[in-house]
JSON list of C-alpha atoms in Angstrom, two decimals:
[
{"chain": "A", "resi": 1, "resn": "UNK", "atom": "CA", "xyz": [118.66, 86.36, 81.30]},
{"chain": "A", "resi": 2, "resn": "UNK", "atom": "CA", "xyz": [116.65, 88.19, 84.10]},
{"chain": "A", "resi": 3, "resn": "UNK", "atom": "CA", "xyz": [115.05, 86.81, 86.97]},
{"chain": "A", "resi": 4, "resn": "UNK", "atom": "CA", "xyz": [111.34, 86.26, 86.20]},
{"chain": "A", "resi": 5, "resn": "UNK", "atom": "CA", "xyz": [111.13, 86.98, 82.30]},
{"chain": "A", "resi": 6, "resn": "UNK", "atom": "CA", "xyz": [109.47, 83.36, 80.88]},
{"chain": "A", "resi": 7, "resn": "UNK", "atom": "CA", "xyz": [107.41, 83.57, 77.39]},
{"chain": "A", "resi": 8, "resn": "UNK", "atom": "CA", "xyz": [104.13, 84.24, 78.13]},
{"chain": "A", "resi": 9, "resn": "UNK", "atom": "CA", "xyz": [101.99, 81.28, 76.40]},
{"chain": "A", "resi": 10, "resn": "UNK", "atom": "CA", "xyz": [98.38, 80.90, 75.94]},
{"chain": "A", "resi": 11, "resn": "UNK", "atom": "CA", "xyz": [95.25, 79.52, 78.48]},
{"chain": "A", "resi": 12, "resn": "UNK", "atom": "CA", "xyz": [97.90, 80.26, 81.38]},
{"chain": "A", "resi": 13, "resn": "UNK", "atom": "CA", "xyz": [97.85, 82.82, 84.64]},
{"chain": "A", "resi": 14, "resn": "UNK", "atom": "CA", "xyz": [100.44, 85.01, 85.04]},
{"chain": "A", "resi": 15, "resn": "UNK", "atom": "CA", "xyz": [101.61, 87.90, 87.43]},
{"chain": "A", "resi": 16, "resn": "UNK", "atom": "CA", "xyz": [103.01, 90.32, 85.37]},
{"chain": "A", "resi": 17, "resn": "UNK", "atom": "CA", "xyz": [104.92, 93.34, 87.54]},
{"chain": "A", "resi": 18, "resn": "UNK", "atom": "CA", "xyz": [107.58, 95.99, 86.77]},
{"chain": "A", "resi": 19, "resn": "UNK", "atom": "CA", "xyz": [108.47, 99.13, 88.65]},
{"chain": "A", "resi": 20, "resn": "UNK", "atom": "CA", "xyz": [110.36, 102.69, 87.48]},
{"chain": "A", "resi": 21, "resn": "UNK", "atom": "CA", "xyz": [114.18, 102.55, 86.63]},
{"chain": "A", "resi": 22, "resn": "UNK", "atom": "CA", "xyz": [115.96, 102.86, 89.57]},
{"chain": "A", "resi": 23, "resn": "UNK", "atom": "CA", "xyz": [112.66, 102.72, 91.86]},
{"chain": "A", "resi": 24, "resn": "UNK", "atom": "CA", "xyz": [111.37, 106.16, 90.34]},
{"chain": "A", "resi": 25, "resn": "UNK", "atom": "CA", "xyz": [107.80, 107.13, 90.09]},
{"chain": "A", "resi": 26, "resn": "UNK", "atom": "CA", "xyz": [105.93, 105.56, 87.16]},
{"chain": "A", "resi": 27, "resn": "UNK", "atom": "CA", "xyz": [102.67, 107.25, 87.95]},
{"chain": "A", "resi": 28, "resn": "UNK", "atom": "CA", "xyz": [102.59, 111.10, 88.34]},
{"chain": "A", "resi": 29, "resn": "UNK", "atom": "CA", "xyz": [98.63, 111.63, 88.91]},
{"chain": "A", "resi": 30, "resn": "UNK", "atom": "CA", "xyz": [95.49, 110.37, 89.14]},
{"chain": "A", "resi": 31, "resn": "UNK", "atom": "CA", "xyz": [95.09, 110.88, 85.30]},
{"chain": "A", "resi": 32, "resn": "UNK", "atom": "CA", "xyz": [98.28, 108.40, 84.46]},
{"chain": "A", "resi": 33, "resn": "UNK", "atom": "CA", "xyz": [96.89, 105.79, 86.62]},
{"chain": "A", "resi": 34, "resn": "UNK", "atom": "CA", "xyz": [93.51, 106.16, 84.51]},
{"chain": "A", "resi": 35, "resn": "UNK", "atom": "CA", "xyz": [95.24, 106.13, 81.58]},
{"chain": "A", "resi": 36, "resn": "UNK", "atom": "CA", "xyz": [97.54, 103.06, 82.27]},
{"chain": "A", "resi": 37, "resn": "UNK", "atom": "CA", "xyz": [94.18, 101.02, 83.36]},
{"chain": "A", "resi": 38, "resn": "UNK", "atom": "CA", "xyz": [93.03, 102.58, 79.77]},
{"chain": "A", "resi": 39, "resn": "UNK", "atom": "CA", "xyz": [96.04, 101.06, 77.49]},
{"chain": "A", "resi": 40, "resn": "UNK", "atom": "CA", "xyz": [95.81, 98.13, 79.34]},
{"chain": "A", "resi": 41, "resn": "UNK", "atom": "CA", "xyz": [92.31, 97.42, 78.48]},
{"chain": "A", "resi": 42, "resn": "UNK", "atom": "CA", "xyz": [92.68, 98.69, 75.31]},
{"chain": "A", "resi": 43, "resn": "UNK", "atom": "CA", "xyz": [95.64, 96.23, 74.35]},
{"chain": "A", "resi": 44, "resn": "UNK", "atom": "CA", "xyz": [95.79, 93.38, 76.40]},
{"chain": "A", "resi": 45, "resn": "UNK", "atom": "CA", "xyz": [92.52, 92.68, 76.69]},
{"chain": "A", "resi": 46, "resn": "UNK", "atom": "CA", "xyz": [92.86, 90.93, 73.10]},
{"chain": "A", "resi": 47, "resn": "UNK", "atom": "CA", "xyz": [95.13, 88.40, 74.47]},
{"chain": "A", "resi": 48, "resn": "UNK", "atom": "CA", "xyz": [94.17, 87.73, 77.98]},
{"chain": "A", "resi": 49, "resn": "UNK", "atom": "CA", "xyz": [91.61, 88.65, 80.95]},
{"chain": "A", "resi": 50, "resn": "UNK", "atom": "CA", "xyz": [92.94, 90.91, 83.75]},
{"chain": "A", "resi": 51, "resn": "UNK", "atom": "CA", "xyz": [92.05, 89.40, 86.42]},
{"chain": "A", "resi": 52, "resn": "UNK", "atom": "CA", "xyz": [93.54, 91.57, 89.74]},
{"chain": "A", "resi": 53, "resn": "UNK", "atom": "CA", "xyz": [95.35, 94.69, 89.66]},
{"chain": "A", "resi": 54, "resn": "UNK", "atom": "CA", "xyz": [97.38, 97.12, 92.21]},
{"chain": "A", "resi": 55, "resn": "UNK", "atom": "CA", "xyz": [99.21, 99.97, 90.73]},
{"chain": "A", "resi": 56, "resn": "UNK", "atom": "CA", "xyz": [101.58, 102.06, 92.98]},
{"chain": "A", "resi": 57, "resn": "UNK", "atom": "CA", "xyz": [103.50, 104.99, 92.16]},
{"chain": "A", "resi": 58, "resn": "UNK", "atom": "CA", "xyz": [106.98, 103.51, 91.70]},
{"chain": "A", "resi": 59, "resn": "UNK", "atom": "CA", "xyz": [105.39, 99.91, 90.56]},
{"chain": "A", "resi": 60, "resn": "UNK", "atom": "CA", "xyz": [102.19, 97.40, 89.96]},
{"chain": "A", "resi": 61, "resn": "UNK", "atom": "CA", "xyz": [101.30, 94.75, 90.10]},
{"chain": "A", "resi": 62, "resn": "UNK", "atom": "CA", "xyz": [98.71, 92.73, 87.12]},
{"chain": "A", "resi": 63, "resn": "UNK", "atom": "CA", "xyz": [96.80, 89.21, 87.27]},
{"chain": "A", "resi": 64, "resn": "UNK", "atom": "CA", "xyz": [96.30, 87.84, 83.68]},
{"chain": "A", "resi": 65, "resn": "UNK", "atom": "CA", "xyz": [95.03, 84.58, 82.51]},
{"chain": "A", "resi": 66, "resn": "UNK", "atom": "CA", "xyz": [96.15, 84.82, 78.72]},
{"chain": "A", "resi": 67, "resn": "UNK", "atom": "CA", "xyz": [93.55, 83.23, 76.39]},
{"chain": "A", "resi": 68, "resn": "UNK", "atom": "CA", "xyz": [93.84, 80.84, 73.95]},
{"chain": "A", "resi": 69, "resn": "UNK", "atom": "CA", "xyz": [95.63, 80.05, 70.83]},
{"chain": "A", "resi": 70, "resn": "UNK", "atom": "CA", "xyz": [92.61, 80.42, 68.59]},
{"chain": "A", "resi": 71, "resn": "UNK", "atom": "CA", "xyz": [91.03, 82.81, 70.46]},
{"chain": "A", "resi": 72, "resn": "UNK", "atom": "CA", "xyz": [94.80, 84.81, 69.81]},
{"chain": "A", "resi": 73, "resn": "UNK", "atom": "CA", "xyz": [94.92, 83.89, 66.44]},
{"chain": "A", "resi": 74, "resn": "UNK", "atom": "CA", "xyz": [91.63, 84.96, 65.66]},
{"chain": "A", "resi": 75, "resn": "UNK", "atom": "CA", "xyz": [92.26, 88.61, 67.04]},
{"chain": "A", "resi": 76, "resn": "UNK", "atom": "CA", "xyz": [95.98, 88.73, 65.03]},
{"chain": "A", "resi": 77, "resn": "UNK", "atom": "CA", "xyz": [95.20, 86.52, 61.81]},
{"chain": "A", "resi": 78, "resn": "UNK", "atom": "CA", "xyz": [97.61, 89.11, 60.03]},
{"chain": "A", "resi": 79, "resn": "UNK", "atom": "CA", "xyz": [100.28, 87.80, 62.36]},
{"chain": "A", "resi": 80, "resn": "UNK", "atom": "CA", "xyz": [100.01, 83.98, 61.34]},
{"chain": "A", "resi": 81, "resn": "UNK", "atom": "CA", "xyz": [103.59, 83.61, 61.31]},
{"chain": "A", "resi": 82, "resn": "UNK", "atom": "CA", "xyz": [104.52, 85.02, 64.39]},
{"chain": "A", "resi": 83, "resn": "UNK", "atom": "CA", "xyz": [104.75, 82.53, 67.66]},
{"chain": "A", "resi": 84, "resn": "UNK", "atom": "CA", "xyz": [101.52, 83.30, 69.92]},
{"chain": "A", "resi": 85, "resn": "UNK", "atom": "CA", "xyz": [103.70, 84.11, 72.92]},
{"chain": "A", "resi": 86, "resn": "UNK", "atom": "CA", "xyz": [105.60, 86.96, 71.22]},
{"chain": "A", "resi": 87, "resn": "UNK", "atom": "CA", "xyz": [102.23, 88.57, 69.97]},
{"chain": "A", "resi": 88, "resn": "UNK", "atom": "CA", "xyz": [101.49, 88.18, 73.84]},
{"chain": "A", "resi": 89, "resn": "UNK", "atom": "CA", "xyz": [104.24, 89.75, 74.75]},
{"chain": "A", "resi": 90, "resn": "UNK", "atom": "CA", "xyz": [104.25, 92.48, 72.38]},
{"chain": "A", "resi": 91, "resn": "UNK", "atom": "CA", "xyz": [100.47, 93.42, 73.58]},
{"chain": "A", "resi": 92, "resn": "UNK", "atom": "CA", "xyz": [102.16, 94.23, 76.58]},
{"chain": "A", "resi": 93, "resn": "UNK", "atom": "CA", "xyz": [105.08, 95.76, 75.06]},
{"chain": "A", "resi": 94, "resn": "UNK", "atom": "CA", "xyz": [102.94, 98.56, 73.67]},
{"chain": "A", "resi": 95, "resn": "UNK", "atom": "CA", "xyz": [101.11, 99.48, 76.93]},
{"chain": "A", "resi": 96, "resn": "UNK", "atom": "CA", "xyz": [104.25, 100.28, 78.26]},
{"chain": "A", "resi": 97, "resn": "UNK", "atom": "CA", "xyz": [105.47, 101.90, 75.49]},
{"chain": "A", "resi": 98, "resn": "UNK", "atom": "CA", "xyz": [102.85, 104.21, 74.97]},
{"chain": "A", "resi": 99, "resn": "UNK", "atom": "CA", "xyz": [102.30, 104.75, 78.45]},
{"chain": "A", "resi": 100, "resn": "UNK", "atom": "CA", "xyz": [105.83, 106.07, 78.32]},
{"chain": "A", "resi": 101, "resn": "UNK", "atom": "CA", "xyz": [105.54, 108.50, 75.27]},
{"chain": "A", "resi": 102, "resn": "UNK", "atom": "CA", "xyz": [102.59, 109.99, 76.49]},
{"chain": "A", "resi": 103, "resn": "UNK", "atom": "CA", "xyz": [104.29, 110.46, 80.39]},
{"chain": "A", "resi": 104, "resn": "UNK", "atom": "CA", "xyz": [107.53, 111.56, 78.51]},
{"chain": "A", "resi": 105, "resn": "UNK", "atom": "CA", "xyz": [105.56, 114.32, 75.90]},
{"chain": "A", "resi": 106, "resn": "UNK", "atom": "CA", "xyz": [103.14, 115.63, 78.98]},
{"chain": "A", "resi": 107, "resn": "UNK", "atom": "CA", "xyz": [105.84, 115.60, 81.94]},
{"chain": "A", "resi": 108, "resn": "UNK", "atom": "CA", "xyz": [108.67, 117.19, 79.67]},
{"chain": "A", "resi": 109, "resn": "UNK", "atom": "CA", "xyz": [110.82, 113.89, 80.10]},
{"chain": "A", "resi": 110, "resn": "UNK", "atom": "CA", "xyz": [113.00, 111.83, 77.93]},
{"chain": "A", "resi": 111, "resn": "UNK", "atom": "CA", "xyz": [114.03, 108.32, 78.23]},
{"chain": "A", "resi": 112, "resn": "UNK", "atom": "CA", "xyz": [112.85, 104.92, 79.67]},
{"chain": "A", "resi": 113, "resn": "UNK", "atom": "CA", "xyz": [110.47, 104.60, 82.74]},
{"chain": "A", "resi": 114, "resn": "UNK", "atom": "CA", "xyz": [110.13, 100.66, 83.24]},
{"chain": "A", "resi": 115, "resn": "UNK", "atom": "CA", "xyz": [113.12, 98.45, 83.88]},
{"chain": "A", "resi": 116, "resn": "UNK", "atom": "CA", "xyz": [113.13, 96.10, 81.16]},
{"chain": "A", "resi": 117, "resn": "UNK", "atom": "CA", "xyz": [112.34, 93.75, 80.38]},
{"chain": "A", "resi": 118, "resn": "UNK", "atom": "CA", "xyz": [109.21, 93.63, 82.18]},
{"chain": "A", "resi": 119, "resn": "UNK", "atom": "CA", "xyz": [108.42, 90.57, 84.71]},
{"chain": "A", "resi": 120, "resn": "UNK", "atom": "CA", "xyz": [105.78, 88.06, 84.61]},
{"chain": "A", "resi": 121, "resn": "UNK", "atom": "CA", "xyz": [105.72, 84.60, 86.77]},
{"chain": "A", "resi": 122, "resn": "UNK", "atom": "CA", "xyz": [103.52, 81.53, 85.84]},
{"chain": "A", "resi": 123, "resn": "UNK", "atom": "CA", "xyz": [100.89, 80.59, 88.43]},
{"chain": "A", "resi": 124, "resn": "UNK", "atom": "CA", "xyz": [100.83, 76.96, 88.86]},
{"chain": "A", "resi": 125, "resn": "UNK", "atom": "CA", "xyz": [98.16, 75.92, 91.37]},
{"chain": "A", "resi": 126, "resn": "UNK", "atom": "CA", "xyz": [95.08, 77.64, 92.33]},
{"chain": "A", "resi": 127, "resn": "UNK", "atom": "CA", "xyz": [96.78, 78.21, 95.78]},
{"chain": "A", "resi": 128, "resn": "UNK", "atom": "CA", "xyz": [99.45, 80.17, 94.38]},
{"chain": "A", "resi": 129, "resn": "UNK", "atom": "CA", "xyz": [96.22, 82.31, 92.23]},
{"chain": "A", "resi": 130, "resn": "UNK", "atom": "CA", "xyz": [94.75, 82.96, 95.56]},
{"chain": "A", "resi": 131, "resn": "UNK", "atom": "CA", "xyz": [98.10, 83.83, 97.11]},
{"chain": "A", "resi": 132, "resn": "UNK", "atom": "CA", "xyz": [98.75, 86.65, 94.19]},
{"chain": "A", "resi": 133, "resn": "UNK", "atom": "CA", "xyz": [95.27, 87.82, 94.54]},
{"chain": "A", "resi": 134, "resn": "UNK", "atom": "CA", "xyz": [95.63, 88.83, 97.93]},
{"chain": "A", "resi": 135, "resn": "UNK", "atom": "CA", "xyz": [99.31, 89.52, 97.71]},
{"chain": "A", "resi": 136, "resn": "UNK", "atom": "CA", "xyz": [98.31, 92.11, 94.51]},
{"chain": "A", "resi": 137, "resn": "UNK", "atom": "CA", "xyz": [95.62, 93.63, 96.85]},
{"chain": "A", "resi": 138, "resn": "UNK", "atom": "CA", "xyz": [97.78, 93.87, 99.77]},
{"chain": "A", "resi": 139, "resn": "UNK", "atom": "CA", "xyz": [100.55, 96.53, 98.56]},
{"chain": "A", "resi": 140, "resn": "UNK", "atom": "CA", "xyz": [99.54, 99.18, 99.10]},
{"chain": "A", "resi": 141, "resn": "UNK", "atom": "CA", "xyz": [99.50, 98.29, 102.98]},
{"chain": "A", "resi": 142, "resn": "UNK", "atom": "CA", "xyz": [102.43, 96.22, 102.34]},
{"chain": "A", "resi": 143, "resn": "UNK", "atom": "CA", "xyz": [104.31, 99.54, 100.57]},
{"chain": "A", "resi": 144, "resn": "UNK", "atom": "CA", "xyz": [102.49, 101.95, 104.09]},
{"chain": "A", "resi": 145, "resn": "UNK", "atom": "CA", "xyz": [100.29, 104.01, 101.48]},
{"chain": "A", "resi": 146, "resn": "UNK", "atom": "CA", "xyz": [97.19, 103.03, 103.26]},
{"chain": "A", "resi": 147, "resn": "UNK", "atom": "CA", "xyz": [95.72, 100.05, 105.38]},
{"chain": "A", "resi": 148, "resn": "UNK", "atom": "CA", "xyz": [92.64, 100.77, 103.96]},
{"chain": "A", "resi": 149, "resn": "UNK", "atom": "CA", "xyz": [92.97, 98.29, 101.31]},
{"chain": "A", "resi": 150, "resn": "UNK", "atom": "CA", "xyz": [89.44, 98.10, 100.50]},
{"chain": "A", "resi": 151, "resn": "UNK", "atom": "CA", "xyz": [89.08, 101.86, 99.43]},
{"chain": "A", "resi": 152, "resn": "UNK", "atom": "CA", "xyz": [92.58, 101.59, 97.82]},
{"chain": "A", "resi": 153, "resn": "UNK", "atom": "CA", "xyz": [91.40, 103.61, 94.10]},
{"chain": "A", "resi": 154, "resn": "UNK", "atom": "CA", "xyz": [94.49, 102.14, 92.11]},
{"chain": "A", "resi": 155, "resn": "UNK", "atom": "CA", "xyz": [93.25, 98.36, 92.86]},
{"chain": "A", "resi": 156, "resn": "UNK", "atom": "CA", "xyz": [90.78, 96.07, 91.33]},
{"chain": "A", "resi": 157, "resn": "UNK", "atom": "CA", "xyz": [89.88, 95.31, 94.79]},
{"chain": "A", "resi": 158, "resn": "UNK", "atom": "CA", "xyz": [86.95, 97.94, 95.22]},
{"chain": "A", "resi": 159, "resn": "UNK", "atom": "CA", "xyz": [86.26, 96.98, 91.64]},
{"chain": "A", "resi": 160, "resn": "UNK", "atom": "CA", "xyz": [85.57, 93.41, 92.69]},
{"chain": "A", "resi": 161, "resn": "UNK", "atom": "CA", "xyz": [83.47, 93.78, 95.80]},
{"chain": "A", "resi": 162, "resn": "UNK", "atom": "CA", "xyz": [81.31, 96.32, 94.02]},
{"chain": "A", "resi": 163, "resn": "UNK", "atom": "CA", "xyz": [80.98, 93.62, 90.84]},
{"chain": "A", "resi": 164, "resn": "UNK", "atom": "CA", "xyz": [82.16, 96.76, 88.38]},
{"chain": "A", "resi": 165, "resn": "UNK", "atom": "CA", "xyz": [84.85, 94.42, 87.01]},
{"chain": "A", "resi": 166, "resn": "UNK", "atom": "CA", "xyz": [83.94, 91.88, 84.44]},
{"chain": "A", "resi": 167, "resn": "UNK", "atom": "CA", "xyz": [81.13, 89.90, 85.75]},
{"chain": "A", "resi": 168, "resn": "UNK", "atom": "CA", "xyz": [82.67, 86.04, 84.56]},
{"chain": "A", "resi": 169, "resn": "UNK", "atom": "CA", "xyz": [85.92, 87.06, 85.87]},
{"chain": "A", "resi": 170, "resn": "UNK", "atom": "CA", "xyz": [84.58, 88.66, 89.31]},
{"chain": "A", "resi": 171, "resn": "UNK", "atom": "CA", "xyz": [82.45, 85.03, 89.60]},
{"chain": "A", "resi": 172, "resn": "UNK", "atom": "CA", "xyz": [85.71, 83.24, 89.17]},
{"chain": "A", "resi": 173, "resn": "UNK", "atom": "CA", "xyz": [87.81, 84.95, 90.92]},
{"chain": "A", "resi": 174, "resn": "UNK", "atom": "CA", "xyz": [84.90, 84.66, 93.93]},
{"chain": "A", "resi": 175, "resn": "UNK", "atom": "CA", "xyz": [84.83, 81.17, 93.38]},
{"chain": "A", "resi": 176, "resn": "UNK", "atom": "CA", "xyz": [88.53, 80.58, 94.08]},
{"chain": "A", "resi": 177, "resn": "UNK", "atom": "CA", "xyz": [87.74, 82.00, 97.79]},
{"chain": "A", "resi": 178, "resn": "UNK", "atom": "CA", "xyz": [84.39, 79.85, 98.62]},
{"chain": "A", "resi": 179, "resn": "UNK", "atom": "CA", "xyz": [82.46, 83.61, 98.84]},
{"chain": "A", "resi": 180, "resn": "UNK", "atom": "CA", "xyz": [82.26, 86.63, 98.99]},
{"chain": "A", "resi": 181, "resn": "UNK", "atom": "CA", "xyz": [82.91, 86.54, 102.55]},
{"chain": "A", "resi": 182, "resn": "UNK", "atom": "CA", "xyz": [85.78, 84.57, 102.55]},
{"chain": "A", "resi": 183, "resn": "UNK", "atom": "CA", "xyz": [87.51, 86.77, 100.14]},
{"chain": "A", "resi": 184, "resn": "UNK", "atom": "CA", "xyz": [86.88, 89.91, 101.92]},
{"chain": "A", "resi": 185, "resn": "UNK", "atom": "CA", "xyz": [87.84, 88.20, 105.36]},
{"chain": "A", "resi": 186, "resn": "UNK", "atom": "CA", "xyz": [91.09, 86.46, 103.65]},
{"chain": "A", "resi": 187, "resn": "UNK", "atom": "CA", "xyz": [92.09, 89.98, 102.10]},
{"chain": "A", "resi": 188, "resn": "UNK", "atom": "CA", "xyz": [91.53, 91.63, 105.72]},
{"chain": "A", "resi": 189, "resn": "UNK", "atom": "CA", "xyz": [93.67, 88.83, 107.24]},
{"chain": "A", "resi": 190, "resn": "UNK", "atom": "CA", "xyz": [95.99, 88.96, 104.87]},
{"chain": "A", "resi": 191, "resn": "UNK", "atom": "CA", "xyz": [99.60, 89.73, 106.41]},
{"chain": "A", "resi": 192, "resn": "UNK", "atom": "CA", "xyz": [101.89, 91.43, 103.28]},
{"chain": "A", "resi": 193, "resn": "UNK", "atom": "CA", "xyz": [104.42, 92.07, 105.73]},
{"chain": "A", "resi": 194, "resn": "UNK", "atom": "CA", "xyz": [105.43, 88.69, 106.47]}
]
């Protein structure tokens, strides 16, 4: 079994990340980086919250905290009999799935564009959330596409700081960090080199 493939299970964060086979370019234009955020939303929202996201063009990078049981079973009751952490999965499944047909039909292509399958690793401590957060939000510096983290337009980031992100989630994710303050100064300090 792969490094870094676990079954996703409910009321749990997780970073989720994948990149192109053989390091390739996932994301072609600003439009497939809309659209990804788009499917994401559109499908995984009914199992978990996003909480951070970074997406570069050969990878990303996605905070989740999946919700729970009942609140799963209530969106699939025509799955019953299926565990909750494949209908997790499967959520995700179909982002990438249909994120492929549609770069595959407009870019002429054929064939997978994620490794599979794709990764996810349980957070365990609210140390390690705040170390994702700002290790999500630091790669595009940490991958020399900008240092300008803050402006970075594939990132929840800006999203955050400007409160255009779900407002419980924003407050929580805020709260981790003290304040706003701290989290801006902790992402500026932040070192994704090291």
């Amino acid at each position: 079994m792969k490094k870094y493939v676990t079954n996703l299970e409910p009321n749990s964060f997780y970073h989720i990340f994948n990149k192109g086979i053989n390091g390739n370019k996932i994301f072609f234009s600003s439009q497939n980086y809309s659209y990804f955020l788009k499917l994401l939303k559109d499908k995984v929202l009914s199992v978990s919250g996003i909480y951070a996201y970074c997406f570069l063009p050969n990878h990303f990078h996605i905070l989740i905290k999946t919700k729970s049981e009942n609140e799963i079973r209530e969106s699939f009751s025509e799955k019953a009999q299926i565990d909750v952490d494949k209908i997790i999965s499967q959520q995700f499944s179909n982002v990438f799935n249909s994120y492929t047909q549609a770069v595959n039909k407009n870019y002429s292509r054929t064939g997978k564009l994620f490794e599979l399958p794709f990764r996810r690793r349980l957070i365990t401590s609210d140390d390690y959330l705040i170390k994702t957060i700002l290790y999500i939000h630091n790669n595009p510096k940490k991958h020399f596409l900008t240092n300008e983290i803050f402006s970075y337009q594939h990132s929840s980031l800006p999203q955050i700081l400007n409160n255009n992100q779900n407002g419980k989630i924003t407050k929580e994710i805020i709260s981790l960090f003290g304040s706003l303050d701290n989290f801006r100064l902790l992402h500026q300090n932040y070192d994704p080199i090291k």
